[in-house]
Tab-separated table of C-alpha atoms in Angstrom:
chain	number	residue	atom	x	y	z
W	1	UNK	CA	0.000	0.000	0.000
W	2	UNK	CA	1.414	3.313	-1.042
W	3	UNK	CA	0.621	6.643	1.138
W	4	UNK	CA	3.006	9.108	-0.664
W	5	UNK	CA	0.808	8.872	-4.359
W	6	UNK	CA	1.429	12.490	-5.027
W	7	UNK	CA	3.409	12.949	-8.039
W	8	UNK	CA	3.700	16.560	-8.252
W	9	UNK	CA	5.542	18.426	-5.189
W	10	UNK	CA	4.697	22.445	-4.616
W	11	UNK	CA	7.299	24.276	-6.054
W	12	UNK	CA	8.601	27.523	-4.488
W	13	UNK	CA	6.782	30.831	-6.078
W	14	UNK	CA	9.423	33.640	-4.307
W	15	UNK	CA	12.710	33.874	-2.568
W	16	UNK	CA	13.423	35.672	1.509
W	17	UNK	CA	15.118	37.908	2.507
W	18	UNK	CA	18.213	35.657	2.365
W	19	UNK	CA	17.607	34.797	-1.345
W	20	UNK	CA	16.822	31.539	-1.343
W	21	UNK	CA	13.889	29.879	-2.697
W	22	UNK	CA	10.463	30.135	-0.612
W	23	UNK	CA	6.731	30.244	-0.738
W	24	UNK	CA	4.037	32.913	-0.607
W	25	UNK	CA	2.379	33.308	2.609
W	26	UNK	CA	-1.168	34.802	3.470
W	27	UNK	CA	-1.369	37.867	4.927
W	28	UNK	CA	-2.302	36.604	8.303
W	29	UNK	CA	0.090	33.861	8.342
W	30	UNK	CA	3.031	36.426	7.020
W	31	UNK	CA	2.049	38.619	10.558
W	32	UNK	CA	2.334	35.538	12.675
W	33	UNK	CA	5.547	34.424	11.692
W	34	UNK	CA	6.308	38.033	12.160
W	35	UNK	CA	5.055	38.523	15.089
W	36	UNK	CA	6.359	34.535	16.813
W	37	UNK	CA	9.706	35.950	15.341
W	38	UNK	CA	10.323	39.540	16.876
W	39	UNK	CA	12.705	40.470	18.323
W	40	UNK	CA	12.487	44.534	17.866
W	41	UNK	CA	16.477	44.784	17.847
W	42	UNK	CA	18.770	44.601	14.916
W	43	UNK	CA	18.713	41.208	12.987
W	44	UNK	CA	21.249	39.927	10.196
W	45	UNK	CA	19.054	40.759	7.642
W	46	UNK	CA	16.946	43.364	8.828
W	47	UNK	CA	16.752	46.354	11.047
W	48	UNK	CA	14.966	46.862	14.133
W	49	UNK	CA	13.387	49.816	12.033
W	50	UNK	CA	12.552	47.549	8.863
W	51	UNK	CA	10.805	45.095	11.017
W	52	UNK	CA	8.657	47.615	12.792
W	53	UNK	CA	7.857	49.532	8.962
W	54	UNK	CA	7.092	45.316	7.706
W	55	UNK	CA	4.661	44.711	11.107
W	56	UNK	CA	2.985	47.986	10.598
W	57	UNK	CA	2.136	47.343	7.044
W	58	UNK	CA	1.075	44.013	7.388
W	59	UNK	CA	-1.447	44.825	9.954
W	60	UNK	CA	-3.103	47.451	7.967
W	61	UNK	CA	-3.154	43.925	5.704
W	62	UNK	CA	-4.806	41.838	8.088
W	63	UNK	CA	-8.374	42.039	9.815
W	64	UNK	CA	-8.213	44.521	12.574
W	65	UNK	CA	-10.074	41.650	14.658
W	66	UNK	CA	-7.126	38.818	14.248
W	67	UNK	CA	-4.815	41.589	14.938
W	68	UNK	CA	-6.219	41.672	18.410
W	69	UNK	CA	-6.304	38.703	19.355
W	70	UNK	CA	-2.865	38.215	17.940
W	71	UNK	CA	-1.500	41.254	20.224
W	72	UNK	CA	-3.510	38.889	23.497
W	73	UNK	CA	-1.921	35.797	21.848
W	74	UNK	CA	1.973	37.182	21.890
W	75	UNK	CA	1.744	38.675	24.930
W	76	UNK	CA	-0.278	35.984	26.596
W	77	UNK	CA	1.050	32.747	25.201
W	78	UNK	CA	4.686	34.180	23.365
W	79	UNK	CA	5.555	36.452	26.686
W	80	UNK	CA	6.482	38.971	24.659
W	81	UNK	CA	6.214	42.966	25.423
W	82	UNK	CA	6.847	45.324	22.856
W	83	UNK	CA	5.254	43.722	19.619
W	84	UNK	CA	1.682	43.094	21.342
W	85	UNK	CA	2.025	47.458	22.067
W	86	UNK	CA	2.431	47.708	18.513
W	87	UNK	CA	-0.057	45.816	17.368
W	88	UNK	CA	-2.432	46.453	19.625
W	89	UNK	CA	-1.329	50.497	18.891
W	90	UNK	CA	-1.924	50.059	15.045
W	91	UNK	CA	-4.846	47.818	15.450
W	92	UNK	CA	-6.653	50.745	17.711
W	93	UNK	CA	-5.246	52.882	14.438
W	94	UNK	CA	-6.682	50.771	11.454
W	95	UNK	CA	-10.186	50.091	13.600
W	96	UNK	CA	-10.222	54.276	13.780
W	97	UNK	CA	-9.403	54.925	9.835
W	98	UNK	CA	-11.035	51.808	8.336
């Protein structure tokens, strides 16, 4: 019995920041992985700045109501401090505008 009877595999549709091949994310799932990966401090490939500018943007992306509870989430769950502030900061903003 065969379990693996896929015979085409996903290829990669963009590259990183590195370069290398990767795949498209949603919008939502691009802010989580932003958000798990914070750390709002120079990185190898990015500046504390750039990541801040790349957060803010992709929450005016996402659904001001995931944004919340993503800003609960990362603060509740991730123990983090400063990126639940900012989202929570431009969630308040995009809820106002939109």
């Amino acid at each position: 019995m065969r379990f693996n009877t896929t015979s085409s595999i996903p290829q990669p549709n963009t590259v990183n920041h590195a370069g290398a091949a990767a795949y498209t994310l949603t919008p939502a799932l691009e802010l989580y992985t932003a958000v798990a990966t914070a750390a709002l401090q120079n990185q190898w490939y990015e500046t504390a700045d750039t990541r801040l500018s790349r957060l803010r943007e992709l929450v005016a992306q996402n659904d001001p109501q995931f944004v919340a509870r993503l800003a609960v989430y990362a603060r509740e769950q991730l123990h983090l401090r400063s990126v639940p502030l900012v989202l929570a900061g431009r969630g308040s903003e995009c809820r106002l505008v939109g």
